[in-house]
Short mmCIF file of N, CA and C in Angstrom, two decimals:
data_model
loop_
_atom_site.label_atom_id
_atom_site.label_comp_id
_atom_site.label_asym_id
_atom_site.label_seq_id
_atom_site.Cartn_x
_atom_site.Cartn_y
_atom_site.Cartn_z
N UNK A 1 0.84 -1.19 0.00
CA UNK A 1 0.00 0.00 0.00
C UNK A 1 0.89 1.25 0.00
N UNK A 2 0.46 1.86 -1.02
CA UNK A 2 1.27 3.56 -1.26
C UNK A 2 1.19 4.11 0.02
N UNK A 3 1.86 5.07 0.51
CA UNK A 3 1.60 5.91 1.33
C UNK A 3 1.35 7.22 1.15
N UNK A 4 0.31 7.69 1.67
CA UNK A 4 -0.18 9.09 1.28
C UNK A 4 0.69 10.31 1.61
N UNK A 5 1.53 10.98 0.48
CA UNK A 5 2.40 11.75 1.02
C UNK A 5 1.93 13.52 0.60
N UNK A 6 0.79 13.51 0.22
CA UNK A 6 0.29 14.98 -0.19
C UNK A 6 0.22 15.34 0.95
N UNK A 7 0.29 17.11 0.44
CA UNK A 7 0.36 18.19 1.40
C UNK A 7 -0.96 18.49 1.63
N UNK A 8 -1.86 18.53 2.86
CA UNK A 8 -2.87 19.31 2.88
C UNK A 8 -3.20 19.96 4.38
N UNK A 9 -4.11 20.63 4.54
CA UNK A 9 -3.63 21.54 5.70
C UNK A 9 -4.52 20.92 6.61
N UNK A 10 -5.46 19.87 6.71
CA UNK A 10 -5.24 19.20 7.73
C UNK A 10 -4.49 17.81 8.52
N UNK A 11 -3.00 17.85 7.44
CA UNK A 11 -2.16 17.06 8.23
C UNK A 11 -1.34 18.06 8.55
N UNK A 12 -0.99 19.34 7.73
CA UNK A 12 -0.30 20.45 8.64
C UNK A 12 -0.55 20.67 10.18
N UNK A 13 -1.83 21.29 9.86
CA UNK A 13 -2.42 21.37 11.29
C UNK A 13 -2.64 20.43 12.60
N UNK A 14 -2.48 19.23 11.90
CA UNK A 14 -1.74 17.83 13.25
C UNK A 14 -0.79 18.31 13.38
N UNK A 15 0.28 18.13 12.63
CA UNK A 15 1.51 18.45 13.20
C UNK A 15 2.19 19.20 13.39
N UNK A 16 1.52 20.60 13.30
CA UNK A 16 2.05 21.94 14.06
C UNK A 16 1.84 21.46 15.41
N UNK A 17 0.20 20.90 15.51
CA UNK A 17 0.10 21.10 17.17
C UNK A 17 0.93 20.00 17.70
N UNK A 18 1.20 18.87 17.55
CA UNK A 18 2.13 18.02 18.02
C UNK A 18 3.65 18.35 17.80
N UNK A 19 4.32 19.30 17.27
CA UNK A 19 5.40 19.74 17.20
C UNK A 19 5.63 21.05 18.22
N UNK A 20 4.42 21.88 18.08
CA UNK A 20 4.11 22.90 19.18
C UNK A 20 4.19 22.10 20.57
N UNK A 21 3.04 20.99 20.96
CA UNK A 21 3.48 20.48 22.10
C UNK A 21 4.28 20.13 22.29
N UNK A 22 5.11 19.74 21.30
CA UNK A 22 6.99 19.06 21.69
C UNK A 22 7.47 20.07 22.35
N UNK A 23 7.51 21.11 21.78
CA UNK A 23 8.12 22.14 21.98
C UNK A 23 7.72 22.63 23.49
N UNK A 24 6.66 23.19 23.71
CA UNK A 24 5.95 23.67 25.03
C UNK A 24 6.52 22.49 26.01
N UNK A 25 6.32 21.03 26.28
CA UNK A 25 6.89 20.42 27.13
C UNK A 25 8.22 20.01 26.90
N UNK A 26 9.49 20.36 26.00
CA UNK A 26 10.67 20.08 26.25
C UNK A 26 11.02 21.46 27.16
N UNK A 27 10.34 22.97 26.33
CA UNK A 27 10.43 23.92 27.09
C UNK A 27 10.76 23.97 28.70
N UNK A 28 9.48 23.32 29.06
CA UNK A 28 9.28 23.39 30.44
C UNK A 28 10.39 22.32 31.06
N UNK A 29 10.94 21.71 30.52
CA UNK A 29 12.03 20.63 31.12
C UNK A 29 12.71 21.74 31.17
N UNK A 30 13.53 21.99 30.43
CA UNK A 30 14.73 23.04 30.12
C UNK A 30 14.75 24.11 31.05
N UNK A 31 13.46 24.53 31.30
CA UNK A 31 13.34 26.09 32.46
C UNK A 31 13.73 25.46 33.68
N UNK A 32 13.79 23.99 33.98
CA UNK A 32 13.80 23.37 35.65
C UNK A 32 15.05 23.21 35.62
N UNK A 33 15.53 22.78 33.88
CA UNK A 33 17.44 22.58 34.82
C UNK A 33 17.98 23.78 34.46
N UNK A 34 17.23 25.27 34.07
CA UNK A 34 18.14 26.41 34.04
C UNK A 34 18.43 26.44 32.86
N UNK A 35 17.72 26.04 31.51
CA UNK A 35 18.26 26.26 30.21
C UNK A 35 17.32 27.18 29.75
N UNK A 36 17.07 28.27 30.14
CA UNK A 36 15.83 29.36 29.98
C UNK A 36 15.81 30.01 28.10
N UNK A 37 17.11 29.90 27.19
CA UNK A 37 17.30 30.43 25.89
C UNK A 37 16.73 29.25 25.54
N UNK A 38 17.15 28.05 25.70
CA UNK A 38 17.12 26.95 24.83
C UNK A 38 15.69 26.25 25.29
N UNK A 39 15.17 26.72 26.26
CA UNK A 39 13.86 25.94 26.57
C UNK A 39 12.76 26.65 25.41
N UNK A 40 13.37 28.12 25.23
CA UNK A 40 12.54 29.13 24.09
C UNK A 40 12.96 28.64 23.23
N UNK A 41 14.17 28.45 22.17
CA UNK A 41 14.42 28.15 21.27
C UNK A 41 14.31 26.80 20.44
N UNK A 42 13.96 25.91 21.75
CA UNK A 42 14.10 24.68 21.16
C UNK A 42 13.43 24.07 19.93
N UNK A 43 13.83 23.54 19.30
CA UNK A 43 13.54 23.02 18.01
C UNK A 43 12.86 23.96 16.68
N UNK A 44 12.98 25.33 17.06
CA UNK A 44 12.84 26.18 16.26
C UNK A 44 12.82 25.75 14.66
N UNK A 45 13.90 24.88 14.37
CA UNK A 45 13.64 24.88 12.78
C UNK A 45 12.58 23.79 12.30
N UNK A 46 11.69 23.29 13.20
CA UNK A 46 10.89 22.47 12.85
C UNK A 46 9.97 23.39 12.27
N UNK A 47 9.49 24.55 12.49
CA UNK A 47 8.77 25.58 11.32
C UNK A 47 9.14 25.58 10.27
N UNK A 48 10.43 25.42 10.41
CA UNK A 48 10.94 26.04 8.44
C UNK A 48 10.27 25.66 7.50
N UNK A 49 10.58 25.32 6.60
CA UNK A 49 9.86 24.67 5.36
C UNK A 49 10.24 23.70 4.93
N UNK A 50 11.78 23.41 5.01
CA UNK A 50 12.19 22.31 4.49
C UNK A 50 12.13 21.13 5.72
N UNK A 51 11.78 21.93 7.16
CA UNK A 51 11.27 20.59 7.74
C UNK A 51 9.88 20.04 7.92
N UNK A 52 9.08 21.46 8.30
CA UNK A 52 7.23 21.73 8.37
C UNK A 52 6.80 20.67 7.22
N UNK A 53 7.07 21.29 6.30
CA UNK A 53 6.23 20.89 4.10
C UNK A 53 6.70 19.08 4.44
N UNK A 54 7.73 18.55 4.70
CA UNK A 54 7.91 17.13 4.31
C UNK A 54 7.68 16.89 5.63
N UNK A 55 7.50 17.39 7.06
CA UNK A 55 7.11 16.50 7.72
C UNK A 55 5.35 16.23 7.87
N UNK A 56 4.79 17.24 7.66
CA UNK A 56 3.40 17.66 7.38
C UNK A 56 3.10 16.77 6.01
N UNK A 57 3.74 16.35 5.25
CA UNK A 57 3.45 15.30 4.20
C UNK A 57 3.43 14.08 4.50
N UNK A 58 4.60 13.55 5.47
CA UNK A 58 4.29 12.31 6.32
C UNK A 58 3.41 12.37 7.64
N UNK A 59 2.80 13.01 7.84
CA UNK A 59 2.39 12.90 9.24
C UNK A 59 1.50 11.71 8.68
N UNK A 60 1.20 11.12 10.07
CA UNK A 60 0.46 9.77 10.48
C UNK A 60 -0.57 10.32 11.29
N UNK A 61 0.09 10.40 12.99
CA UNK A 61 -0.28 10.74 14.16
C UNK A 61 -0.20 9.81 14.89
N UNK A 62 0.60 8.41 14.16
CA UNK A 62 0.96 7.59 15.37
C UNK A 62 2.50 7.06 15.43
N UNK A 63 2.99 7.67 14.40
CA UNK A 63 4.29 7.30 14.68
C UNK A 63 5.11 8.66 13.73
N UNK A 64 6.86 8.47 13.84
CA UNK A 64 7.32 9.74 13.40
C UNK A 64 7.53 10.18 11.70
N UNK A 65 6.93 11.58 11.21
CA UNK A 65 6.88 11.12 9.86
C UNK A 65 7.95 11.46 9.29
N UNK A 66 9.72 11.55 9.77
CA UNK A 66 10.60 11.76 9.36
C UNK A 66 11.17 10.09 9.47
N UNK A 67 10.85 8.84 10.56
CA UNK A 67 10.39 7.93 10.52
C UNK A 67 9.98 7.16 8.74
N UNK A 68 8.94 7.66 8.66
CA UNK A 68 7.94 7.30 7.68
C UNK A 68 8.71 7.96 6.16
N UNK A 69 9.13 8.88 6.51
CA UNK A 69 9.97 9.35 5.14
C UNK A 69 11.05 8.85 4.53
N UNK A 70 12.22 8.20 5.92
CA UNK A 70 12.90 7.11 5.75
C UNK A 70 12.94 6.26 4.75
N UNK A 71 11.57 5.45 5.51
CA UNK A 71 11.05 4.04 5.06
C UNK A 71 10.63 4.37 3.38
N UNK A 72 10.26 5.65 2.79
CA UNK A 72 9.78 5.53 1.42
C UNK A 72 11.14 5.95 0.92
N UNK A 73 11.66 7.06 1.22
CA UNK A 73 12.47 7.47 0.27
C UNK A 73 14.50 6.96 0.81
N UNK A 74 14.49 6.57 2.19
CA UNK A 74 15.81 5.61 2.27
C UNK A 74 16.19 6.86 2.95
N UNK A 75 15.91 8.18 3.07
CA UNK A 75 16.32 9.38 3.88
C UNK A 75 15.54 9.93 4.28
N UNK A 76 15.82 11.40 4.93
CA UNK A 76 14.95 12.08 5.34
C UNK A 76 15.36 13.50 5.19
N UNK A 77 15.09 14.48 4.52
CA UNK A 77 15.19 16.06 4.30
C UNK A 77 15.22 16.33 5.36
N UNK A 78 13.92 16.25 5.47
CA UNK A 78 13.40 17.16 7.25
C UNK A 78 14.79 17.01 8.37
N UNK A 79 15.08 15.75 8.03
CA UNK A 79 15.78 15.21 9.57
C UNK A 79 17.66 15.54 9.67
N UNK A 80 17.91 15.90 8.11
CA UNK A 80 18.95 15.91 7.68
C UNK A 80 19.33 17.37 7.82
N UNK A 81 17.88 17.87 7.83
CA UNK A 81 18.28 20.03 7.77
C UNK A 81 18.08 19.98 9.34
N UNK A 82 17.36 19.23 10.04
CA UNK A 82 17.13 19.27 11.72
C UNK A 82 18.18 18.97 12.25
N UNK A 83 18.31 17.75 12.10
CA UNK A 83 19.80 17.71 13.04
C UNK A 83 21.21 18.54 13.27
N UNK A 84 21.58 19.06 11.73
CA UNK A 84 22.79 19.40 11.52
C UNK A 84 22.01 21.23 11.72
N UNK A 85 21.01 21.34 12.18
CA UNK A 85 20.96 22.75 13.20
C UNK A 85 20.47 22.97 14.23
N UNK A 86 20.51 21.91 15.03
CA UNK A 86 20.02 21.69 16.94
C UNK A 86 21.18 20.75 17.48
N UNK A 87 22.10 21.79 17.90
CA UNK A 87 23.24 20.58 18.74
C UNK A 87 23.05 20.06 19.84
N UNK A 88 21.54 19.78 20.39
CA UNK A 88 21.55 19.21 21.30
C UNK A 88 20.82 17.72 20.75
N UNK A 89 21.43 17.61 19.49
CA UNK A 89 20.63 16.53 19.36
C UNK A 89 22.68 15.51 19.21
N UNK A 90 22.53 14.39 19.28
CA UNK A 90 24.34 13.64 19.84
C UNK A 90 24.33 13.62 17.91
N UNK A 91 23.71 13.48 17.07
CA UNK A 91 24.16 13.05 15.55
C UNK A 91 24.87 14.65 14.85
N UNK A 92 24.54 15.82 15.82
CA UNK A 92 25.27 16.58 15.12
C UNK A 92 26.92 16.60 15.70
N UNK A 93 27.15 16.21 17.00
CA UNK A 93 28.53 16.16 17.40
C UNK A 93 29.12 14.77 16.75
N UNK A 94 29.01 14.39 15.30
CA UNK A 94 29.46 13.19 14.75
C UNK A 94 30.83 13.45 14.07
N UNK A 95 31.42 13.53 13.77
CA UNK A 95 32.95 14.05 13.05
C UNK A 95 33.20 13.09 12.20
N UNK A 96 34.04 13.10 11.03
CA UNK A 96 35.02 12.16 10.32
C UNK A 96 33.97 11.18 9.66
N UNK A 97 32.96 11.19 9.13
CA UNK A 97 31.96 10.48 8.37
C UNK A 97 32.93 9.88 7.77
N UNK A 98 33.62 10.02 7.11
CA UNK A 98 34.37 8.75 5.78
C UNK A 98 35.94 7.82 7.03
N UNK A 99 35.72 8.16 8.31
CA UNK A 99 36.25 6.85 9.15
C UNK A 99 35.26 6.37 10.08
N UNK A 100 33.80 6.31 9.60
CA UNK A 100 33.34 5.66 10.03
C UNK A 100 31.74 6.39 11.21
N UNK A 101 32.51 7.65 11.49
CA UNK A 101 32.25 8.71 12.08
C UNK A 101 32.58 8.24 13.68
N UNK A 102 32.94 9.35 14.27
CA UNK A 102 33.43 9.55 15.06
C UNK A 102 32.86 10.55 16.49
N UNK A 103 32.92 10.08 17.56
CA UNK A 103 31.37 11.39 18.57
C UNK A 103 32.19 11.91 19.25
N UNK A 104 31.79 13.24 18.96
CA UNK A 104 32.75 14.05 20.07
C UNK A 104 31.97 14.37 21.24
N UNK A 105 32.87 15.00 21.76
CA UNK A 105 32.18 15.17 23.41
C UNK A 105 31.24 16.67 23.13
N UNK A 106 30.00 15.85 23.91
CA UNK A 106 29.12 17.50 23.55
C UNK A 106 29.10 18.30 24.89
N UNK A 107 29.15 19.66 24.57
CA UNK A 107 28.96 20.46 24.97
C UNK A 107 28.24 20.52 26.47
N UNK A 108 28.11 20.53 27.47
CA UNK A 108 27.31 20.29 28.96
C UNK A 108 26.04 20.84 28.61
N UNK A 109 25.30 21.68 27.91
CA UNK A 109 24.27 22.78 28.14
C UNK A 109 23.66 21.77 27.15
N UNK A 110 24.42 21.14 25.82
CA UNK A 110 23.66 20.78 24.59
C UNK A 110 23.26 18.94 25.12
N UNK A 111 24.39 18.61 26.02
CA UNK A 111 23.88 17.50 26.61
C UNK A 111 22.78 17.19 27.47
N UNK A 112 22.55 18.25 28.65
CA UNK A 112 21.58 19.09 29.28
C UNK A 112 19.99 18.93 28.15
N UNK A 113 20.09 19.85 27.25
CA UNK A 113 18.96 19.94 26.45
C UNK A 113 18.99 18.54 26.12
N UNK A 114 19.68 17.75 25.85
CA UNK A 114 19.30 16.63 25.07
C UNK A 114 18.65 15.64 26.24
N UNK A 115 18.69 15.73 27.17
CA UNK A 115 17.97 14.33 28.24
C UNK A 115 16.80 15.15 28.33
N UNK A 116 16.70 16.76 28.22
CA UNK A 116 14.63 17.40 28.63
C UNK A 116 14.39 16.98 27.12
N UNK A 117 15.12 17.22 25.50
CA UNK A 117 14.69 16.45 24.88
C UNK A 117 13.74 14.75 25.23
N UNK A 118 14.78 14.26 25.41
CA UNK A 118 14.13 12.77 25.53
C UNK A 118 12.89 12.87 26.88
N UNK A 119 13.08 13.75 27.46
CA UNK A 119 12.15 13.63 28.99
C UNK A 119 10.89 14.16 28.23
N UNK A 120 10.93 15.70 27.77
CA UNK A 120 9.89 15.84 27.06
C UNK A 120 9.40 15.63 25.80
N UNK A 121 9.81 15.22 24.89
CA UNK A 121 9.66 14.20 23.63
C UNK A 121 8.69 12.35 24.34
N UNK A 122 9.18 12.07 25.16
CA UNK A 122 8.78 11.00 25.76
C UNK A 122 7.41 11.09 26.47
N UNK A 123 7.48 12.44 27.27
CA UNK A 123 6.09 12.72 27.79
C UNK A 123 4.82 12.75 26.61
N UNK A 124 5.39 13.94 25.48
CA UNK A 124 4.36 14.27 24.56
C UNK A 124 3.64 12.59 23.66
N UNK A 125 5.51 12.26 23.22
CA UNK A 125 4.69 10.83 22.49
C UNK A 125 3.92 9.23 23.34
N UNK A 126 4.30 9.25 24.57
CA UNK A 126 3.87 7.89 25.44
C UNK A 126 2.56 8.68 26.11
N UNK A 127 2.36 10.03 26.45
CA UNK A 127 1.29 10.04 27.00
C UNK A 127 1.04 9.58 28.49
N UNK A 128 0.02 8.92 28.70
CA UNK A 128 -0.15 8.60 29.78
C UNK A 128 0.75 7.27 30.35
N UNK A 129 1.15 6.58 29.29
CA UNK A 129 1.74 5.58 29.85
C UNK A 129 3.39 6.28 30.27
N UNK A 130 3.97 7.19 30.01
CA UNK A 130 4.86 7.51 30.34
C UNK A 130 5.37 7.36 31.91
N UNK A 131 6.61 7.31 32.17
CA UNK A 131 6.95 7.14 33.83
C UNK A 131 8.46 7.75 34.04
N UNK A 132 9.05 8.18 34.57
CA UNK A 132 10.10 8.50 35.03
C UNK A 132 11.17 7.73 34.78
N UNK A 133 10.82 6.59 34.26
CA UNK A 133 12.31 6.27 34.09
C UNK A 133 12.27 5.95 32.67
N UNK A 134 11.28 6.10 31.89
CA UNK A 134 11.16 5.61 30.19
C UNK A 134 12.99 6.41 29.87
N UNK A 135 12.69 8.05 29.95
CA UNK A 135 14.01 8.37 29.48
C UNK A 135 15.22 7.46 29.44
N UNK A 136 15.71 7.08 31.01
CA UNK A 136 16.68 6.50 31.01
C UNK A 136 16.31 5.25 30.24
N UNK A 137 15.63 4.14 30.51
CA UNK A 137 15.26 3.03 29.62
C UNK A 137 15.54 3.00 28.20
N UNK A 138 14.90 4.09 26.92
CA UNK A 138 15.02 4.73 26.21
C UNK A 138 16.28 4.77 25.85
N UNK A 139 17.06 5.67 26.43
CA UNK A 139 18.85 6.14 25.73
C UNK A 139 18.72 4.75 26.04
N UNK A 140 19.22 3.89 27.16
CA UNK A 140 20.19 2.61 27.04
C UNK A 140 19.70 1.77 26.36
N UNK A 141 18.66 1.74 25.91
CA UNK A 141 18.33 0.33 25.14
C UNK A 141 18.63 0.82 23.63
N UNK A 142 18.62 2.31 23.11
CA UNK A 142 19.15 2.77 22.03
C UNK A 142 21.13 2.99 21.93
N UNK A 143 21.61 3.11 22.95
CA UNK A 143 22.65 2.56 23.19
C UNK A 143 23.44 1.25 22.88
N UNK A 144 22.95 0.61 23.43
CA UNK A 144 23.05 -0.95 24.00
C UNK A 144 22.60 -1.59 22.35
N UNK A 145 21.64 -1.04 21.59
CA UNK A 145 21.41 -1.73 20.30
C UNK A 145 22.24 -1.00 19.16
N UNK A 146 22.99 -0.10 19.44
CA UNK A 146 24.44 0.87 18.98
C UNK A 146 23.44 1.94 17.62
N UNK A 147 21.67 2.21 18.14
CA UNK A 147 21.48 3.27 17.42
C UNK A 147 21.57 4.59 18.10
N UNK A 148 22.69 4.41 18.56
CA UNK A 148 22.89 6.23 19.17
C UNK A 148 25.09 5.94 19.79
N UNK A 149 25.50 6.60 18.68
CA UNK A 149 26.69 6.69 18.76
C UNK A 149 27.33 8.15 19.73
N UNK A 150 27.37 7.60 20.91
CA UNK A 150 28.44 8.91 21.86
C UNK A 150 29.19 8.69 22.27
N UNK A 151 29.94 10.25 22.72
CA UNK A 151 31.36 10.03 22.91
C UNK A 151 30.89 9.28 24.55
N UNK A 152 31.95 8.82 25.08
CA UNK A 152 32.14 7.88 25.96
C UNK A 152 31.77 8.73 26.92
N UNK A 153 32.49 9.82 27.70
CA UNK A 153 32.16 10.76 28.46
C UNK A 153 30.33 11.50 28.22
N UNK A 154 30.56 11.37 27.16
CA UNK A 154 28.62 12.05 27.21
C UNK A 154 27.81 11.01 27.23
N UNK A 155 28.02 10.02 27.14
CA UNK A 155 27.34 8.68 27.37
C UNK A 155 27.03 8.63 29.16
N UNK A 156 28.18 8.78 29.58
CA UNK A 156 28.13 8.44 31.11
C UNK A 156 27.38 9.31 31.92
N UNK A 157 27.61 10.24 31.28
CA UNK A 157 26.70 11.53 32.18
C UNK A 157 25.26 11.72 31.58
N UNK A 158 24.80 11.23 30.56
CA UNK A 158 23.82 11.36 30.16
C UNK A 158 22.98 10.14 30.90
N UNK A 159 23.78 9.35 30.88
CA UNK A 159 23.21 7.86 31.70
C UNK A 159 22.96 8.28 33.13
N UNK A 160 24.01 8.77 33.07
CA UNK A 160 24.16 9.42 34.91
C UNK A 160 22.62 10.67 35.28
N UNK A 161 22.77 11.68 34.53
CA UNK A 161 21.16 12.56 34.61
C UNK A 161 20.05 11.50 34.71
N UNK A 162 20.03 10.78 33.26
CA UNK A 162 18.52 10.39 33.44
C UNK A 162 18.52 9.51 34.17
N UNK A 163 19.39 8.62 35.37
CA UNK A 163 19.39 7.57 36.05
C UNK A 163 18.67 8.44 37.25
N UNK A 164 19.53 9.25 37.68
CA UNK A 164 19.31 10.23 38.99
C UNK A 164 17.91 11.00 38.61
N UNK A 165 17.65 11.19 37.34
CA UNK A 165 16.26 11.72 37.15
C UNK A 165 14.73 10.65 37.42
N UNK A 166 15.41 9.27 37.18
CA UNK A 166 14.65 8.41 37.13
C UNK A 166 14.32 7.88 38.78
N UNK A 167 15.27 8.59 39.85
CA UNK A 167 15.38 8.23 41.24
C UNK A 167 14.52 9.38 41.70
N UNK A 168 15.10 10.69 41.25
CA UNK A 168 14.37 11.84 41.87
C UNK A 168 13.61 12.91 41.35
N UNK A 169 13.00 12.22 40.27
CA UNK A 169 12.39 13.47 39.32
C UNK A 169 12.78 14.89 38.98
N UNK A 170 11.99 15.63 38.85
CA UNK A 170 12.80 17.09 38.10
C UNK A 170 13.54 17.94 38.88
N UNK A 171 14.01 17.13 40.49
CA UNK A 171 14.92 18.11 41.24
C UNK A 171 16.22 17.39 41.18
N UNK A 172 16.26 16.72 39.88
CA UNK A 172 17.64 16.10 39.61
C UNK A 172 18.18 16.49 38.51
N UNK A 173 17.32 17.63 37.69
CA UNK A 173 17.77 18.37 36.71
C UNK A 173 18.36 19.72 37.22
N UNK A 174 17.86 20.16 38.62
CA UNK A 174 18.81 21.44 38.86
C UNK A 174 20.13 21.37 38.77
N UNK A 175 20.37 23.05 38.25
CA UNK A 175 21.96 23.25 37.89
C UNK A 175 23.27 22.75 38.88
N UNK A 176 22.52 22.97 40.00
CA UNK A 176 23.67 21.96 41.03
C UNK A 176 23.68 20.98 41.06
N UNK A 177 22.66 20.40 41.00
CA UNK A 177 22.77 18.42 41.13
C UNK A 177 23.58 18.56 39.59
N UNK A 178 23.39 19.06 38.62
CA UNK A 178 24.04 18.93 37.02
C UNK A 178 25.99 19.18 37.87
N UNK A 179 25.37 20.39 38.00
CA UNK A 179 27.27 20.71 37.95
C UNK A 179 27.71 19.49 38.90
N UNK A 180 27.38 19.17 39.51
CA UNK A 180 28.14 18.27 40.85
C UNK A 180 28.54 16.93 39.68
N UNK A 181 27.18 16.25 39.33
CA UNK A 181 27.60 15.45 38.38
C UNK A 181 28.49 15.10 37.49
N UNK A 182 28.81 16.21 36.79
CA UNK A 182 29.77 16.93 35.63
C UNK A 182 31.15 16.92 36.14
N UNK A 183 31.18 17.22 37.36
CA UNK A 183 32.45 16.98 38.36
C UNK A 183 32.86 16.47 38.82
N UNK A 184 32.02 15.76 39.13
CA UNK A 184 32.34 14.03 39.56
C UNK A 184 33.13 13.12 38.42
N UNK A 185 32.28 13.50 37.21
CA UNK A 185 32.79 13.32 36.12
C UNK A 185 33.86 13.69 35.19
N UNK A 186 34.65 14.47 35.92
CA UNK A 186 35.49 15.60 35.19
C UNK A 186 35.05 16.06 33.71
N UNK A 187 33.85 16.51 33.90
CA UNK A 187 32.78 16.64 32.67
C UNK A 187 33.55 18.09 32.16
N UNK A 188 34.12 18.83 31.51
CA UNK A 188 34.52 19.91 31.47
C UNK A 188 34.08 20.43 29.95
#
């Protein structure tokens, strides 16, 4: 069965509002561990056009239509102009594509955004079944099946947040429980 990939404005209008709610609840992650620019900014280029027009062509509403764009065309536009302009996502800190690629260590603030990513990305798509520890569950089992390549050090501390997030909910995202972590870690 073909898949329906026309543009019309009521699959736009799904997935503004489900991209809007991404947005509004990664937001609110981000304001608790002190990322107040990036809780506003986050995922900003999902408006553009070259991500909005082709993801609004795959939308479903039950699964992801950069996902779904994949599966027809073997890539994804949307996901290819997204990533390589939100560094809090780990595929833009990739280096050296022709050895294989290579993860560098990201940034504390972009690592930061990336676990209220998964915290609030996880809330919006599981819904009610969601729980406090999906995040951590989530990275390691995408880990552990080697679809998420990081540097070793952002691995540990990212494991390390959402573990401690998964013990003590969102007072394990404040900037001190972070920095202490980071130091423990010689996270620099």
């Amino acid at each position: 069965m073909k898949r329906d990939t026309q543009f019309t404005l009521k699959k736009a209008h799904k997935h503004f509002q489900v991209i809007t709610k991404h947005r509004i609840e990664v937001g609110k992650v981000c304001f608790r561990a002190g990322l107040y620019w990036q809780g506003i900014t986050h995922d900003l280029s999902k408006y553009s056009p070259t991500e909005f027009i082709s993801s609004a062509r795959y939308y479903q509403g039950t699964s992801s239509p950069i996902d779904a764009e994949k599966k027809d065309k073997g890539y994804s536009l949307a996901w290819l102009h997204h990533r390589g302009r939100n560094p809090h996502h780990w595929e833009y800190w990739i280096e050296r594509l022709s050895k294989g690629g290579v993860p560098l260590k990201m940034p504390l603030r972009y690592l930061v955004e990336l676990a209220c990513d998964f915290i609030g990305a996880g809330k919006v798509y599981m819904g009610k079944s969601w729980t406090f520890s999906e995040p951590f569950k989530y990275t390691q089992d995408k880990i552990l099946k080697g679809n998420m390549k990081l540097h070793s050090e952002t691995q540990e501390l990212l494991l390390q947040i959402l573990k401690e997030f998964e013990q003590k909910g969102y007072s394990a995202l404040k900037q001190k429980n972070i920095a202490t972590l980071a130091e423990g870690l010689n996270y620099v």
